[in-house]
Amino acid sequence: MSDLPDLSTIAGSELTETQLRGILAQIDLDVTNLLRDGKLAALKYSLPGGAGLGADRAANLQALLAARQEYQRLLESLPGWTTSQAETCCRSVDR
């Protein structure tokens, strides 16, 4: 997929509660998998990757936690309930 020159061609809608909960669950899974590796400590670890690139585990954890905090904030900003009003209609009856 090629890079976009600007955001004018992008359209979307607000995330639903279900989508937000799904994103939070995925972030929680990613954090859990990162922590279960047993190599995370107070100092930064670097994992070697392809082409000599590396991934900083502590930076990855920090980014995941920051993203989780933002999505949690979005979830909490949703309305707690939705109200609606039923339409009533009356007809005149000729007798």
mmCIF file of C-alpha atoms in Angstrom:
data_model
loop_
_atom_site.group_PDB
_atom_site.id
_atom_site.type_symbol
_atom_site.label_atom_id
_atom_site.label_comp_id
_atom_site.label_asym_id
_atom_site.label_seq_id
_atom_site.Cartn_x
_atom_site.Cartn_y
_atom_site.Cartn_z
ATOM 1 C CA MET A 1 0.000 0.000 0.000
ATOM 2 C CA SER A 2 1.430 3.368 -0.958
ATOM 3 C CA ASP A 3 1.817 6.348 1.363
ATOM 4 C CA LEU A 4 -0.956 8.923 1.505
ATOM 5 C CA PRO A 5 -0.114 12.533 0.638
ATOM 6 C CA ASP A 6 -2.706 13.832 3.143
ATOM 7 C CA LEU A 7 -5.742 12.722 5.158
ATOM 8 C CA SER A 8 -8.422 14.147 2.843
ATOM 9 C CA THR A 9 -9.296 10.708 1.445
ATOM 10 C CA ILE A 10 -9.650 9.051 4.845
ATOM 11 C CA ALA A 11 -13.121 8.559 6.310
ATOM 12 C CA GLY A 12 -14.268 6.741 9.390
ATOM 13 C CA SER A 13 -16.654 6.680 12.277
ATOM 14 C CA GLU A 14 -16.387 6.702 16.050
ATOM 15 C CA LEU A 15 -15.206 3.444 17.604
ATOM 16 C CA THR A 16 -17.946 1.451 19.264
ATOM 17 C CA GLU A 17 -17.754 0.158 22.824
ATOM 18 C CA THR A 18 -17.226 -3.364 21.473
ATOM 19 C CA GLN A 19 -14.355 -2.209 19.242
ATOM 20 C CA LEU A 20 -12.717 -0.313 22.105
ATOM 21 C CA ARG A 21 -12.986 -3.353 24.395
ATOM 22 C CA GLY A 22 -11.460 -5.494 21.643
ATOM 23 C CA ILE A 23 -8.524 -3.099 21.256
ATOM 24 C CA LEU A 24 -7.977 -3.084 25.032
ATOM 25 C CA ALA A 25 -8.048 -6.890 25.102
ATOM 26 C CA GLN A 26 -5.466 -7.043 22.306
ATOM 27 C CA ILE A 27 -3.200 -4.558 24.109
ATOM 28 C CA ASP A 28 -3.545 -6.576 27.338
ATOM 29 C CA LEU A 29 -2.548 -9.719 25.444
ATOM 30 C CA ASP A 30 0.446 -7.969 23.892
ATOM 31 C CA VAL A 31 1.581 -6.670 27.307
ATOM 32 C CA THR A 32 1.143 -10.112 28.865
ATOM 33 C CA ASN A 33 3.143 -11.790 26.103
ATOM 34 C CA LEU A 34 5.889 -9.186 26.415
ATOM 35 C CA LEU A 35 6.095 -9.696 30.170
ATOM 36 C CA ARG A 36 5.926 -13.505 30.033
ATOM 37 C CA ASP A 37 9.169 -13.620 28.103
ATOM 38 C CA GLY A 38 10.915 -13.219 31.444
ATOM 39 C CA LYS A 39 13.505 -10.772 30.207
ATOM 40 C CA LEU A 40 11.867 -7.515 31.248
ATOM 41 C CA ALA A 41 13.551 -5.642 34.067
ATOM 42 C CA ALA A 42 14.179 -2.046 35.086
ATOM 43 C CA LEU A 43 16.828 -1.671 32.411
ATOM 44 C CA LYS A 44 16.149 -1.645 28.707
ATOM 45 C CA TYR A 45 16.557 -4.764 26.657
ATOM 46 C CA SER A 46 17.031 -4.809 22.949
ATOM 47 C CA LEU A 47 15.875 -7.709 20.818
ATOM 48 C CA PRO A 48 17.772 -8.200 17.573
ATOM 49 C CA GLY A 49 15.654 -8.249 14.447
ATOM 50 C CA GLY A 50 16.073 -8.615 10.726
ATOM 51 C CA ALA A 51 18.458 -6.363 8.778
ATOM 52 C CA GLY A 52 20.258 -5.425 11.979
ATOM 53 C CA LEU A 53 17.254 -3.624 13.436
ATOM 54 C CA GLY A 54 16.324 -4.051 17.065
ATOM 55 C CA ALA A 55 13.302 -3.552 19.253
ATOM 56 C CA ASP A 56 13.554 -1.923 22.639
ATOM 57 C CA ARG A 57 11.371 -3.987 24.991
ATOM 58 C CA ALA A 58 10.954 -1.231 27.582
ATOM 59 C CA ALA A 59 9.956 1.278 24.890
ATOM 60 C CA ASN A 60 7.480 -1.242 23.465
ATOM 61 C CA LEU A 61 5.939 -1.744 26.900
ATOM 62 C CA GLN A 62 5.748 1.991 27.486
ATOM 63 C CA ALA A 63 4.051 2.519 24.101
ATOM 64 C CA LEU A 64 1.543 -0.274 24.780
ATOM 65 C CA LEU A 65 0.677 1.130 28.205
ATOM 66 C CA ALA A 66 0.268 4.654 26.797
ATOM 67 C CA ALA A 67 -2.007 3.327 24.041
ATOM 68 C CA ARG A 68 -4.014 1.336 26.590
ATOM 69 C CA GLN A 69 -4.485 4.428 28.727
ATOM 70 C CA GLU A 70 -5.776 6.411 25.734
ATOM 71 C CA TYR A 71 -8.206 3.692 24.614
ATOM 72 C CA GLN A 72 -9.414 3.286 28.209
ATOM 73 C CA ARG A 73 -10.052 7.043 28.315
ATOM 74 C CA LEU A 74 -12.046 6.802 25.078
ATOM 75 C CA LEU A 75 -14.084 3.915 26.486
ATOM 76 C CA GLU A 76 -14.838 5.828 29.675
ATOM 77 C CA SER A 77 -15.906 8.893 27.688
ATOM 78 C CA LEU A 78 -18.740 6.980 25.999
ATOM 79 C CA PRO A 79 -22.197 7.693 27.349
ATOM 80 C CA GLY A 80 -23.204 5.337 30.142
ATOM 81 C CA TRP A 81 -26.626 4.832 28.706
ATOM 82 C CA THR A 82 -28.687 5.797 25.736
ATOM 83 C CA THR A 83 -32.187 7.074 26.122
ATOM 84 C CA SER A 84 -34.859 7.261 23.524
ATOM 85 C CA GLN A 85 -38.362 8.574 23.436
ATOM 86 C CA ALA A 86 -41.167 6.638 21.841
ATOM 87 C CA GLU A 87 -43.427 8.492 19.482
ATOM 88 C CA THR A 88 -47.060 8.531 20.408
ATOM 89 C CA CYS A 89 -49.698 9.003 17.870
ATOM 90 C CA CYS A 90 -53.341 9.557 18.356
ATOM 91 C CA ARG A 91 -56.070 9.336 15.763
ATOM 92 C CA SER A 92 -59.415 10.878 15.889
ATOM 93 C CA VAL A 93 -62.170 8.291 15.684
ATOM 94 C CA ASP A 94 -65.489 9.329 14.161
ATOM 95 C CA ARG A 95 -68.486 7.808 15.916
#
